[in-house]
């Protein structure tokens, strides 16, 4: 466990042994360093399909997370979320990345491990659904995710949808990589 001094929270973010290799892979793909209009559009699609006020395409680095794709519904409740850059110990995407499995939290306060996360207090996040982006090399690049400031019943349908969206995005990422290779 890690103590995060600026918020005073006890953090339960898992150790990420794959982070150094992931950082190299993200650089190879040109991901995780700047906002991307195509990924912003994809995040908007995530939000629409899941009927969520916030959605993102998040790449998790060694020390931080970067939302290269981000959507905030115009009528969404005001909160400090989402931001393009978050410390690695904020939010739930790092858990998805380390676990290599999708995660649904219908009410984050129901789980002691997740309720104390800084995004709950600082941004009002109450529910989360996210799926890992596992590329053809086996690297977990990040996640597709959606959040709400109210508890949500994402259910199995929401989980399946997040996984399907992750697969769709991986096709886009792989097509970009193929284009880079053939130049």
GROMACS .gro file of N, CA and C in nm:
model
  549
    1UNK      N    1   0.084  -0.118   0.000
    1UNK     CA    2   0.000   0.000   0.000
    1UNK      C    3   0.088   0.124   0.000
    2UNK      N    4   0.033   0.229  -0.055
    2UNK     CA    5   0.106   0.354  -0.068
    2UNK      C    6   0.027   0.465  -0.002
    3UNK      N    7   0.095   0.555   0.065
    3UNK     CA    8   0.030   0.671   0.123
    3UNK      C    9   0.053   0.789   0.031
    4UNK      N   10  -0.052   0.854  -0.012
    4UNK     CA   11  -0.044   0.966  -0.105
    4UNK      C   12  -0.052   1.094  -0.023
    5UNK      N   13   0.059   1.165  -0.009
    5UNK     CA   14   0.070   1.276   0.084
    5UNK      C   15  -0.024   1.394   0.055
    6UNK      N   16  -0.045   1.428  -0.071
    6UNK     CA   17  -0.122   1.549  -0.099
    6UNK      C   18  -0.269   1.535  -0.060
    7UNK      N   19  -0.324   1.413  -0.062
    7UNK     CA   20  -0.464   1.396  -0.027
    7UNK      C   21  -0.482   1.330   0.109
    8UNK      N   22  -0.377   1.265   0.158
    8UNK     CA   23  -0.389   1.194   0.285
    8UNK      C   24  -0.459   1.061   0.272
    9UNK      N   25  -0.487   1.016   0.150
    9UNK     CA   26  -0.554   0.888   0.128
    9UNK      C   27  -0.456   0.773   0.134
   10UNK      N   28  -0.501   0.662   0.186
   10UNK     CA   29  -0.428   0.539   0.176
   10UNK      C   30  -0.464   0.479   0.041
   11UNK      N   31  -0.364   0.458  -0.041
   11UNK     CA   32  -0.391   0.411  -0.176
   11UNK      C   33  -0.371   0.261  -0.188
   12UNK      N   34  -0.461   0.201  -0.260
   12UNK     CA   35  -0.454   0.058  -0.279
   12UNK      C   36  -0.434   0.025  -0.426
   13UNK      N   37  -0.367   0.113  -0.498
   13UNK     CA   38  -0.339   0.089  -0.639
   13UNK      C   39  -0.237  -0.022  -0.649
   14UNK      N   40  -0.264  -0.123  -0.730
   14UNK     CA   41  -0.173  -0.236  -0.738
   14UNK      C   42  -0.039  -0.201  -0.803
   15UNK      N   43   0.062  -0.276  -0.766
   15UNK     CA   44   0.194  -0.261  -0.827
   15UNK      C   45   0.183  -0.301  -0.973
   16UNK      N   46   0.243  -0.223  -1.060
   16UNK     CA   47   0.233  -0.245  -1.205
   16UNK      C   48   0.371  -0.280  -1.260
   17UNK      N   49   0.402  -0.407  -1.262
   17UNK     CA   50   0.533  -0.453  -1.309
   17UNK      C   51   0.551  -0.439  -1.460
   18UNK      N   52   0.441  -0.426  -1.532
   18UNK     CA   53   0.448  -0.415  -1.679
   18UNK      C   54   0.461  -0.270  -1.727
   19UNK      N   55   0.460  -0.174  -1.634
   19UNK     CA   56   0.460  -0.032  -1.673
   19UNK      C   57   0.580   0.008  -1.759
   20UNK      N   58   0.703  -0.033  -1.728
   20UNK     CA   59   0.814   0.009  -1.813
   20UNK      C   60   0.800  -0.041  -1.958
   21UNK      N   61   0.763  -0.166  -1.974
   21UNK     CA   62   0.745  -0.220  -2.110
   21UNK      C   63   0.628  -0.153  -2.180
   22UNK      N   64   0.522  -0.123  -2.104
   22UNK     CA   65   0.406  -0.056  -2.163
   22UNK      C   66   0.445   0.083  -2.213
   23UNK      N   67   0.526   0.155  -2.134
   23UNK     CA   68   0.569   0.289  -2.174
   23UNK      C   69   0.645   0.284  -2.306
   24UNK      N   70   0.729   0.184  -2.323
   24UNK     CA   71   0.801   0.167  -2.450
   24UNK      C   72   0.703   0.139  -2.563
   25UNK      N   73   0.609   0.051  -2.540
   25UNK     CA   74   0.511   0.014  -2.643
   25UNK      C   75   0.425   0.136  -2.681
   26UNK      N   76   0.383   0.214  -2.584
   26UNK     CA   77   0.303   0.333  -2.612
   26UNK      C   78   0.383   0.432  -2.698
   27UNK      N   79   0.511   0.448  -2.668
   27UNK     CA   80   0.595   0.536  -2.750
   27UNK      C   81   0.605   0.484  -2.893
   28UNK      N   82   0.622   0.353  -2.909
   28UNK     CA   83   0.628   0.292  -3.043
   28UNK      C   84   0.502   0.325  -3.123
   29UNK      N   85   0.388   0.322  -3.054
   29UNK     CA   86   0.259   0.346  -3.120
   29UNK      C   87   0.223   0.494  -3.129
   30UNK      N   88   0.301   0.579  -3.064
   30UNK     CA   89   0.272   0.722  -3.064
   30UNK      C   90   0.146   0.756  -2.985
   31UNK      N   91   0.123   0.682  -2.877
   31UNK     CA   92   0.003   0.700  -2.795
   31UNK      C   93   0.039   0.746  -2.654
   32UNK      N   94  -0.054   0.816  -2.593
   32UNK     CA   95  -0.041   0.850  -2.453
   32UNK      C   96   0.035   0.977  -2.422
   33UNK      N   97   0.062   1.059  -2.522
   33UNK     CA   98   0.136   1.183  -2.498
   33UNK      C   99   0.059   1.309  -2.537
   34UNK      N  100  -0.044   1.294  -2.618
   34UNK     CA  101  -0.119   1.412  -2.663
   34UNK      C  102  -0.264   1.375  -2.690
   35UNK      N  103  -0.348   1.476  -2.684
   35UNK     CA  104  -0.489   1.456  -2.718
   35UNK      C  105  -0.498   1.415  -2.864
   36UNK      N  106  -0.599   1.336  -2.894
   36UNK     CA  107  -0.615   1.280  -3.027
   36UNK      C  108  -0.761   1.296  -3.068
   37UNK      N  109  -0.788   1.370  -3.174
   37UNK     CA  110  -0.927   1.397  -3.213
   37UNK      C  111  -1.002   1.270  -3.248
   38UNK      N  112  -0.935   1.173  -3.310
   38UNK     CA  113  -1.002   1.046  -3.341
   38UNK      C  114  -1.039   0.971  -3.214
   39UNK      N  115  -0.952   0.976  -3.114
   39UNK     CA  116  -0.981   0.910  -2.987
   39UNK      C  117  -1.083   0.989  -2.906
   40UNK      N  118  -1.086   1.121  -2.918
   40UNK     CA  119  -1.193   1.199  -2.856
   40UNK      C  120  -1.328   1.156  -2.914
   41UNK      N  121  -1.333   1.138  -3.047
   41UNK     CA  122  -1.457   1.093  -3.111
   41UNK      C  123  -1.494   0.953  -3.063
   42UNK      N  124  -1.395   0.868  -3.043
   42UNK     CA  125  -1.422   0.734  -2.993
   42UNK      C  126  -1.475   0.742  -2.850
   43UNK      N  127  -1.419   0.829  -2.768
   43UNK     CA  128  -1.468   0.847  -2.631
   43UNK      C  129  -1.614   0.895  -2.632
   44UNK      N  130  -1.647   0.983  -2.727
   44UNK     CA  131  -1.786   1.028  -2.739
   44UNK      C  132  -1.876   0.909  -2.773
   45UNK      N  133  -1.827   0.820  -2.859
   45UNK     CA  134  -1.903   0.699  -2.893
   45UNK      C  135  -1.923   0.610  -2.769
   46UNK      N  136  -1.819   0.595  -2.687
   46UNK     CA  137  -1.830   0.517  -2.563
   46UNK      C  138  -1.941   0.576  -2.476
   47UNK      N  139  -1.938   0.708  -2.459
   47UNK     CA  140  -2.037   0.776  -2.376
   47UNK      C  141  -2.178   0.755  -2.431
   48UNK      N  142  -2.193   0.766  -2.562
   48UNK     CA  143  -2.326   0.750  -2.622
   48UNK      C  144  -2.376   0.607  -2.606
   49UNK      N  145  -2.292   0.510  -2.636
   49UNK     CA  146  -2.335   0.370  -2.630
   49UNK      C  147  -2.369   0.329  -2.487
   50UNK      N  148  -2.290   0.377  -2.391
   50UNK     CA  149  -2.313   0.341  -2.251
   50UNK      C  150  -2.402   0.442  -2.178
   51UNK      N  151  -2.447   0.545  -2.249
   51UNK     CA  152  -2.532   0.649  -2.190
   51UNK      C  153  -2.468   0.706  -2.063
   52UNK      N  154  -2.340   0.739  -2.074
   52UNK     CA  155  -2.263   0.789  -1.960
   52UNK      C  156  -2.225   0.935  -1.982
   53UNK      N  157  -2.219   1.014  -1.876
   53UNK     CA  158  -2.181   1.154  -1.892
   53UNK      C  159  -2.032   1.175  -1.920
   54UNK      N  160  -1.948   1.078  -1.882
   54UNK     CA  161  -1.804   1.090  -1.902
   54UNK      C  162  -1.750   0.959  -1.959
   55UNK      N  163  -1.656   0.970  -2.052
   55UNK     CA  164  -1.594   0.850  -2.108
   55UNK      C  165  -1.454   0.885  -2.154
   56UNK      N  166  -1.370   0.783  -2.162
   56UNK     CA  167  -1.233   0.809  -2.205
   56UNK      C  168  -1.164   0.690  -2.265
   57UNK      N  169  -1.058   0.723  -2.337
   57UNK     CA  170  -0.959   0.628  -2.385
   57UNK      C  171  -0.833   0.665  -2.309
   58UNK      N  172  -0.793   0.577  -2.219
   58UNK     CA  173  -0.689   0.609  -2.121
   58UNK      C  174  -0.568   0.519  -2.140
   59UNK      N  175  -0.452   0.581  -2.154
   59UNK     CA  176  -0.326   0.507  -2.162
   59UNK      C  177  -0.252   0.527  -2.030
   60UNK      N  178  -0.212   0.417  -1.967
   60UNK     CA  179  -0.154   0.421  -1.833
   60UNK      C  180  -0.003   0.405  -1.843
   61UNK      N  181   0.067   0.508  -1.801
   61UNK     CA  182   0.213   0.506  -1.802
   61UNK      C  183   0.270   0.464  -1.668
   62UNK      N  184   0.397   0.491  -1.650
   62UNK     CA  185   0.465   0.451  -1.527
   62UNK      C  186   0.423   0.537  -1.408
   63UNK      N  187   0.405   0.666  -1.430
   63UNK     CA  188   0.374   0.757  -1.320
   63UNK      C  189   0.238   0.826  -1.334
   64UNK      N  190   0.181   0.818  -1.454
   64UNK     CA  191   0.057   0.892  -1.477
   64UNK      C  192  -0.031   0.819  -1.578
   65UNK      N  193  -0.152   0.867  -1.586
   65UNK     CA  194  -0.248   0.821  -1.686
   65UNK      C  195  -0.273   0.938  -1.780
   66UNK      N  196  -0.295   0.906  -1.907
   66UNK     CA  197  -0.324   1.012  -2.004
   66UNK      C  198  -0.446   0.973  -2.086
   67UNK      N  199  -0.548   1.057  -2.078
   67UNK     CA  200  -0.670   1.035  -2.155
   67UNK      C  201  -0.652   1.099  -2.292
   68UNK      N  202  -0.603   1.020  -2.388
   68UNK     CA  203  -0.583   1.070  -2.525
   68UNK      C  204  -0.718   1.093  -2.592
   69UNK      N  205  -0.819   1.020  -2.546
   69UNK     CA  206  -0.956   1.041  -2.590
   69UNK      C  207  -1.041   1.070  -2.469
   70UNK      N  208  -1.121   1.176  -2.476
   70UNK     CA  209  -1.196   1.218  -2.359
   70UNK      C  210  -1.328   1.279  -2.402
   71UNK      N  211  -1.434   1.244  -2.328
   71UNK     CA  212  -1.563   1.305  -2.357
   71UNK      C  213  -1.632   1.343  -2.226
   72UNK      N  214  -1.687   1.462  -2.226
   72UNK     CA  215  -1.764   1.515  -2.114
   72UNK      C  216  -1.893   1.568  -2.174
   73UNK      N  217  -2.005   1.505  -2.141
   73UNK     CA  218  -2.133   1.548  -2.196
   73UNK      C  219  -2.162   1.692  -2.155
   74UNK      N  220  -2.213   1.774  -2.248
   74UNK     CA  221  -2.240   1.915  -2.217
   74UNK      C  222  -2.333   1.934  -2.096
   75UNK      N  223  -2.426   1.840  -2.078
   75UNK     CA  224  -2.521   1.852  -1.967
   75UNK      C  225  -2.480   1.772  -1.844
   76UNK      N  226  -2.357   1.719  -1.844
   76UNK     CA  227  -2.310   1.639  -1.731
   76UNK      C  228  -2.292   1.728  -1.608
   77UNK      N  229  -2.313   1.672  -1.491
   77UNK     CA  230  -2.293   1.749  -1.368
   77UNK      C  231  -2.151   1.803  -1.360
   78UNK      N  232  -2.138   1.922  -1.306
   78UNK     CA  233  -2.005   1.981  -1.291
   78UNK      C  234  -1.926   1.902  -1.187
   79UNK      N  235  -1.804   1.869  -1.222
   79UNK     CA  236  -1.714   1.801  -1.128
   79UNK      C  237  -1.573   1.827  -1.176
   80UNK      N  238  -1.476   1.786  -1.099
   80UNK     CA  239  -1.337   1.799  -1.139
   80UNK      C  240  -1.294   1.692  -1.237
   81UNK      N  241  -1.387   1.606  -1.275
   81UNK     CA  242  -1.356   1.496  -1.365
   81UNK      C  243  -1.422   1.526  -1.496
   82UNK      N  244  -1.366   1.492  -1.605
   82UNK     CA  245  -1.237   1.428  -1.619
   82UNK      C  246  -1.128   1.527  -1.654
   83UNK      N  247  -1.009   1.490  -1.627
   83UNK     CA  248  -0.892   1.567  -1.667
   83UNK      C  249  -0.811   1.479  -1.762
   84UNK      N  250  -0.735   1.540  -1.851
   84UNK     CA  251  -0.655   1.460  -1.946
   84UNK      C  252  -0.546   1.380  -1.876
   85UNK      N  253  -0.488   1.438  -1.771
   85UNK     CA  254  -0.377   1.372  -1.702
   85UNK      C  255  -0.415   1.352  -1.556
   86UNK      N  256  -0.392   1.231  -1.508
   86UNK     CA  257  -0.413   1.199  -1.367
   86UNK      C  258  -0.292   1.123  -1.316
   87UNK      N  259  -0.262   1.136  -1.188
   87UNK     CA  260  -0.159   1.048  -1.131
   87UNK      C  261  -0.202   0.902  -1.148
   88UNK      N  262  -0.106   0.812  -1.153
   88UNK     CA  263  -0.138   0.671  -1.174
   88UNK      C  264  -0.224   0.613  -1.063
   89UNK      N  265  -0.217   0.671  -0.944
   89UNK     CA  266  -0.293   0.616  -0.833
   89UNK      C  267  -0.434   0.674  -0.820
   90UNK      N  268  -0.476   0.756  -0.914
   90UNK     CA  269  -0.612   0.808  -0.915
   90UNK      C  270  -0.697   0.724  -1.010
   91UNK      N  271  -0.818   0.697  -0.969
   91UNK     CA  272  -0.911   0.628  -1.058
   91UNK      C  273  -0.896   0.478  -1.058
   92UNK      N  274  -0.965   0.418  -1.152
   92UNK     CA  275  -0.981   0.273  -1.154
   92UNK      C  276  -0.914   0.206  -1.273
   93UNK      N  277  -0.878   0.283  -1.374
   93UNK     CA  278  -0.812   0.226  -1.491
   93UNK      C  279  -0.683   0.151  -1.457
   94UNK      N  280  -0.599   0.201  -1.365
   94UNK     CA  281  -0.479   0.125  -1.332
   94UNK      C  282  -0.510  -0.016  -1.279
   95UNK      N  283  -0.622  -0.031  -1.211
   95UNK     CA  284  -0.663  -0.164  -1.162
   95UNK      C  285  -0.696  -0.254  -1.281
   96UNK      N  286  -0.768  -0.201  -1.378
   96UNK     CA  287  -0.803  -0.277  -1.498
   96UNK      C  288  -0.676  -0.321  -1.570
   97UNK      N  289  -0.581  -0.230  -1.582
   97UNK     CA  290  -0.456  -0.258  -1.654
   97UNK      C  291  -0.378  -0.370  -1.584
   98UNK      N  292  -0.360  -0.359  -1.454
   98UNK     CA  293  -0.282  -0.459  -1.380
   98UNK      C  294  -0.356  -0.592  -1.377
   99UNK      N  295  -0.487  -0.590  -1.359
   99UNK     CA  296  -0.567  -0.714  -1.355
   99UNK      C  297  -0.581  -0.779  -1.492
  100UNK      N  298  -0.568  -0.695  -1.598
  100UNK     CA  299  -0.585  -0.741  -1.736
  100UNK      C  300  -0.728  -0.792  -1.759
  101UNK      N  301  -0.821  -0.735  -1.683
  101UNK     CA  302  -0.962  -0.775  -1.692
  101UNK      C  303  -1.050  -0.653  -1.675
  102UNK      N  304  -1.165  -0.658  -1.738
  102UNK     CA  305  -1.263  -0.550  -1.726
  102UNK      C  306  -1.310  -0.540  -1.581
  103UNK      N  307  -1.362  -0.423  -1.548
  103UNK     CA  308  -1.406  -0.395  -1.411
  103UNK      C  309  -1.534  -0.313  -1.416
  104UNK      N  310  -1.631  -0.354  -1.336
  104UNK     CA  311  -1.755  -0.279  -1.320
  104UNK      C  312  -1.771  -0.245  -1.172
  105UNK      N  313  -1.787  -0.116  -1.144
  105UNK     CA  314  -1.816  -0.070  -1.009
  105UNK      C  315  -1.944   0.012  -1.016
  106UNK      N  316  -2.054  -0.049  -0.974
  106UNK     CA  317  -2.183   0.020  -0.985
  106UNK      C  318  -2.194   0.133  -0.885
  107UNK      N  319  -2.136   0.115  -0.767
  107UNK     CA  320  -2.123   0.222  -0.668
  107UNK      C  321  -1.990   0.201  -0.599
  108UNK      N  322  -1.893   0.286  -0.630
  108UNK     CA  323  -1.758   0.267  -0.579
  108UNK      C  324  -1.754   0.266  -0.427
  109UNK      N  325  -1.850   0.329  -0.363
  109UNK     CA  326  -1.850   0.334  -0.216
  109UNK      C  327  -1.884   0.199  -0.154
  110UNK      N  328  -1.932   0.105  -0.234
  110UNK     CA  329  -1.961  -0.029  -0.184
  110UNK      C  330  -1.835  -0.114  -0.167
  111UNK      N  331  -1.721  -0.065  -0.213
  111UNK     CA  332  -1.597  -0.141  -0.212
  111UNK      C  333  -1.489  -0.061  -0.139
  112UNK      N  334  -1.447  -0.109  -0.022
  112UNK     CA  335  -1.348  -0.036   0.057
  112UNK      C  336  -1.222  -0.008  -0.023
  113UNK      N  337  -1.182  -0.102  -0.106
  113UNK     CA  338  -1.060  -0.085  -0.185
  113UNK      C  339  -1.070   0.033  -0.281
  114UNK      N  340  -1.190   0.061  -0.331
  114UNK     CA  341  -1.209   0.164  -0.432
  114UNK      C  342  -1.271   0.292  -0.377
  115UNK      N  343  -1.343   0.284  -0.266
  115UNK     CA  344  -1.413   0.401  -0.213
  115UNK      C  345  -1.318   0.512  -0.172
  116UNK      N  346  -1.198   0.479  -0.127
  116UNK     CA  347  -1.103   0.580  -0.080
  116UNK      C  348  -1.020   0.641  -0.190
  117UNK      N  349  -1.046   0.606  -0.315
  117UNK     CA  350  -0.968   0.660  -0.426
  117UNK      C  351  -0.994   0.810  -0.438
  118UNK      N  352  -0.892   0.884  -0.471
  118UNK     CA  353  -0.901   1.030  -0.476
  118UNK      C  354  -1.008   1.080  -0.572
  119UNK      N  355  -1.040   1.007  -0.679
  119UNK     CA  356  -1.142   1.058  -0.773
  119UNK      C  357  -1.280   1.061  -0.709
  120UNK      N  358  -1.301   0.983  -0.604
  120UNK     CA  359  -1.430   0.987  -0.536
  120UNK      C  360  -1.446   1.121  -0.465
  121UNK      N  361  -1.348   1.158  -0.383
  121UNK     CA  362  -1.357   1.283  -0.306
  121UNK      C  363  -1.334   1.406  -0.392
  122UNK      N  364  -1.235   1.401  -0.480
  122UNK     CA  365  -1.198   1.518  -0.558
  122UNK      C  366  -1.289   1.545  -0.676
  123UNK      N  367  -1.347   1.440  -0.732
  123UNK     CA  368  -1.423   1.456  -0.856
  123UNK      C  369  -1.566   1.406  -0.849
  124UNK      N  370  -1.600   1.339  -0.743
  124UNK     CA  371  -1.737   1.293  -0.729
  124UNK      C  372  -1.772   1.167  -0.808
  125UNK      N  373  -1.674   1.094  -0.857
  125UNK     CA  374  -1.702   0.972  -0.932
  125UNK      C  375  -1.768   0.871  -0.840
  126UNK      N  376  -1.879   0.814  -0.887
  126UNK     CA  377  -1.950   0.714  -0.807
  126UNK      C  378  -1.960   0.579  -0.875
  127UNK      N  379  -1.950   0.574  -1.009
  127UNK     CA  380  -1.958   0.444  -1.076
  127UNK      C  381  -1.862   0.442  -1.195
  128UNK      N  382  -1.820   0.320  -1.231
  128UNK     CA  383  -1.715   0.303  -1.331
  128UNK      C  384  -1.736   0.172  -1.406
  129UNK      N  385  -1.708   0.175  -1.534
  129UNK     CA  386  -1.695   0.052  -1.613
  129UNK      C  387  -1.577   0.073  -1.707
  130UNK      N  388  -1.489  -0.024  -1.711
  130UNK     CA  389  -1.372  -0.012  -1.797
  130UNK      C  390  -1.325  -0.148  -1.845
  131UNK      N  391  -1.265  -0.148  -1.965
  131UNK     CA  392  -1.212  -0.271  -2.023
  131UNK      C  393  -1.070  -0.245  -2.072
  132UNK      N  394  -0.983  -0.345  -2.059
  132UNK     CA  395  -0.844  -0.326  -2.099
  132UNK      C  396  -0.826  -0.326  -2.250
  133UNK      N  397  -0.725  -0.252  -2.293
  133UNK     CA  398  -0.682  -0.251  -2.433
  133UNK      C  399  -0.557  -0.338  -2.441
  134UNK      N  400  -0.575  -0.464  -2.474
  134UNK     CA  401  -0.464  -0.558  -2.483
  134UNK      C  402  -0.430  -0.574  -2.630
  135UNK      N  403  -0.312  -0.524  -2.670
  135UNK     CA  404  -0.278  -0.523  -2.812
  135UNK      C  405  -0.225  -0.659  -2.858
  136UNK      N  406  -0.193  -0.666  -2.985
  136UNK     CA  407  -0.151  -0.794  -3.044
  136UNK      C  408  -0.020  -0.847  -2.990
  137UNK      N  409   0.057  -0.764  -2.920
  137UNK     CA  410   0.180  -0.812  -2.858
  137UNK      C  411   0.155  -0.867  -2.717
  138UNK      N  412   0.033  -0.850  -2.669
  138UNK     CA  413  -0.001  -0.891  -2.533
  138UNK      C  414   0.015  -0.780  -2.430
  139UNK      N  415   0.056  -0.662  -2.475
  139UNK     CA  416   0.071  -0.549  -2.384
  139UNK      C  417  -0.065  -0.487  -2.354
  140UNK      N  418  -0.087  -0.455  -2.227
  140UNK     CA  419  -0.207  -0.382  -2.189
  140UNK      C  420  -0.172  -0.234  -2.199
  141UNK      N  421  -0.227  -0.167  -2.298
  141UNK     CA  422  -0.193  -0.027  -2.325
  141UNK      C  423  -0.265   0.068  -2.232
  142UNK      N  424  -0.387   0.033  -2.197
  142UNK     CA  425  -0.471   0.121  -2.117
  142UNK      C  426  -0.612   0.066  -2.116
  143UNK      N  427  -0.709   0.158  -2.120
  143UNK     CA  428  -0.849   0.117  -2.109
  143UNK      C  429  -0.940   0.203  -2.197
  144UNK      N  430  -1.058   0.151  -2.219
  144UNK     CA  431  -1.173   0.233  -2.255
  144UNK      C  432  -1.259   0.232  -2.129
  145UNK      N  433  -1.318   0.346  -2.095
  145UNK     CA  434  -1.393   0.351  -1.970
  145UNK      C  435  -1.504   0.455  -1.977
  146UNK      N  436  -1.598   0.439  -1.887
  146UNK     CA  437  -1.706   0.536  -1.869
  146UNK      C  438  -1.729   0.550  -1.719
  147UNK      N  439  -1.763   0.671  -1.676
  147UNK     CA  440  -1.792   0.695  -1.535
  147UNK      C  441  -1.916   0.783  -1.522
  148UNK      N  442  -1.970   0.781  -1.402
  148UNK     CA  443  -2.084   0.865  -1.370
  148UNK      C  444  -2.066   0.915  -1.228
  149UNK      N  445  -2.130   1.027  -1.196
  149UNK     CA  446  -2.126   1.081  -1.061
  149UNK      C  447  -2.242   1.030  -0.977
  150UNK      N  448  -2.321   0.943  -1.035
  150UNK     CA  449  -2.430   0.874  -0.966
  150UNK      C  450  -2.405   0.724  -0.974
  151UNK      N  451  -2.454   0.646  -0.877
  151UNK     CA  452  -2.444   0.500  -0.890
  151UNK      C  453  -2.515   0.456  -1.018
  152UNK      N  454  -2.460   0.356  -1.085
  152UNK     CA  455  -2.515   0.306  -1.211
  152UNK      C  456  -2.523   0.155  -1.210
  153UNK      N  457  -2.624   0.102  -1.268
  153UNK     CA  458  -2.637  -0.043  -1.288
  153UNK      C  459  -2.587  -0.076  -1.427
  154UNK      N  460  -2.453  -0.086  -1.442
  154UNK     CA  461  -2.395  -0.119  -1.572
  154UNK      C  462  -2.433  -0.262  -1.611
  155UNK      N  463  -2.424  -0.353  -1.513
  155UNK     CA  464  -2.460  -0.493  -1.534
  155UNK      C  465  -2.372  -0.563  -1.636
  156UNK      N  466  -2.411  -0.684  -1.667
  156UNK     CA  467  -2.337  -0.765  -1.764
  156UNK      C  468  -2.340  -0.702  -1.903
  157UNK      N  469  -2.450  -0.635  -1.935
  157UNK     CA  470  -2.459  -0.570  -2.066
  157UNK      C  471  -2.355  -0.458  -2.077
  158UNK      N  472  -2.342  -0.376  -1.974
  158UNK     CA  473  -2.243  -0.270  -1.975
  158UNK      C  474  -2.102  -0.325  -1.984
  159UNK      N  475  -2.077  -0.434  -1.912
  159UNK     CA  476  -1.945  -0.497  -1.916
  159UNK      C  477  -1.916  -0.550  -2.056
  160UNK      N  478  -2.011  -0.618  -2.116
  160UNK     CA  479  -1.993  -0.671  -2.252
  160UNK      C  480  -1.973  -0.558  -2.353
  161UNK      N  481  -2.046  -0.450  -2.334
  161UNK     CA  482  -2.032  -0.335  -2.425
  161UNK      C  483  -1.894  -0.273  -2.414
  162UNK      N  484  -1.844  -0.256  -2.292
  162UNK     CA  485  -1.710  -0.200  -2.273
  162UNK      C  486  -1.605  -0.289  -2.339
  163UNK      N  487  -1.618  -0.420  -2.324
  163UNK     CA  488  -1.523  -0.513  -2.387
  163UNK      C  489  -1.531  -0.504  -2.539
  164UNK      N  490  -1.651  -0.493  -2.592
  164UNK     CA  491  -1.668  -0.481  -2.737
  164UNK      C  492  -1.607  -0.351  -2.789
  165UNK      N  493  -1.627  -0.243  -2.717
  165UNK     CA  494  -1.568  -0.115  -2.756
  165UNK      C  495  -1.415  -0.121  -2.752
  166UNK      N  496  -1.361  -0.190  -2.653
  166UNK     CA  497  -1.215  -0.206  -2.645
  166UNK      C  498  -1.164  -0.282  -2.768
  167UNK      N  499  -1.235  -0.386  -2.809
  167UNK     CA  500  -1.196  -0.463  -2.928
  167UNK      C  501  -1.202  -0.374  -3.053
  168UNK      N  502  -1.306  -0.293  -3.063
  168UNK     CA  503  -1.319  -0.200  -3.177
  168UNK      C  504  -1.202  -0.102  -3.181
  169UNK      N  505  -1.167  -0.048  -3.066
  169UNK     CA  506  -1.058   0.049  -3.061
  169UNK      C  507  -0.924  -0.018  -3.095
  170UNK      N  508  -0.905  -0.140  -3.051
  170UNK     CA  509  -0.781  -0.210  -3.084
  170UNK      C  510  -0.765  -0.227  -3.235
  171UNK      N  511  -0.874  -0.247  -3.306
  171UNK     CA  512  -0.867  -0.255  -3.453
  171UNK      C  513  -0.814  -0.124  -3.510
  172UNK      N  514  -0.860  -0.013  -3.456
  172UNK     CA  515  -0.813   0.119  -3.501
  172UNK      C  516  -0.665   0.136  -3.470
  173UNK      N  517  -0.625   0.100  -3.349
  173UNK     CA  518  -0.484   0.112  -3.308
  173UNK      C  519  -0.395   0.024  -3.395
  174UNK      N  520  -0.438  -0.098  -3.420
  174UNK     CA  521  -0.358  -0.189  -3.503
  174UNK      C  522  -0.350  -0.139  -3.647
  175UNK      N  523  -0.458  -0.082  -3.699
  175UNK     CA  524  -0.454  -0.025  -3.834
  175UNK      C  525  -0.355   0.091  -3.840
  176UNK      N  526  -0.353   0.174  -3.737
  176UNK     CA  527  -0.255   0.284  -3.731
  176UNK      C  528  -0.112   0.229  -3.730
  177UNK      N  529  -0.092   0.126  -3.651
  177UNK     CA  530   0.042   0.066  -3.642
  177UNK      C  531   0.083   0.009  -3.779
  178UNK      N  532  -0.009  -0.058  -3.846
  178UNK     CA  533   0.022  -0.114  -3.977
  178UNK      C  534   0.059  -0.003  -4.076
  179UNK      N  535  -0.011   0.109  -4.067
  179UNK     CA  536   0.018   0.224  -4.154
  179UNK      C  537   0.157   0.280  -4.123
  180UNK      N  538   0.193   0.287  -3.995
  180UNK     CA  539   0.326   0.334  -3.956
  180UNK      C  540   0.435   0.243  -4.013
  181UNK      N  541   0.410   0.113  -4.010
  181UNK     CA  542   0.509   0.015  -4.058
  181UNK      C  543   0.529   0.023  -4.210
  182UNK      N  544   0.418   0.043  -4.281
  182UNK     CA  545   0.427   0.043  -4.428
  182UNK      C  546   0.457   0.182  -4.482
  183UNK      N  547   0.444   0.282  -4.392
  183UNK     CA  548   0.480   0.420  -4.416
  183UNK      C  549   0.431   0.479  -4.538
   0.00000   0.00000   0.00000
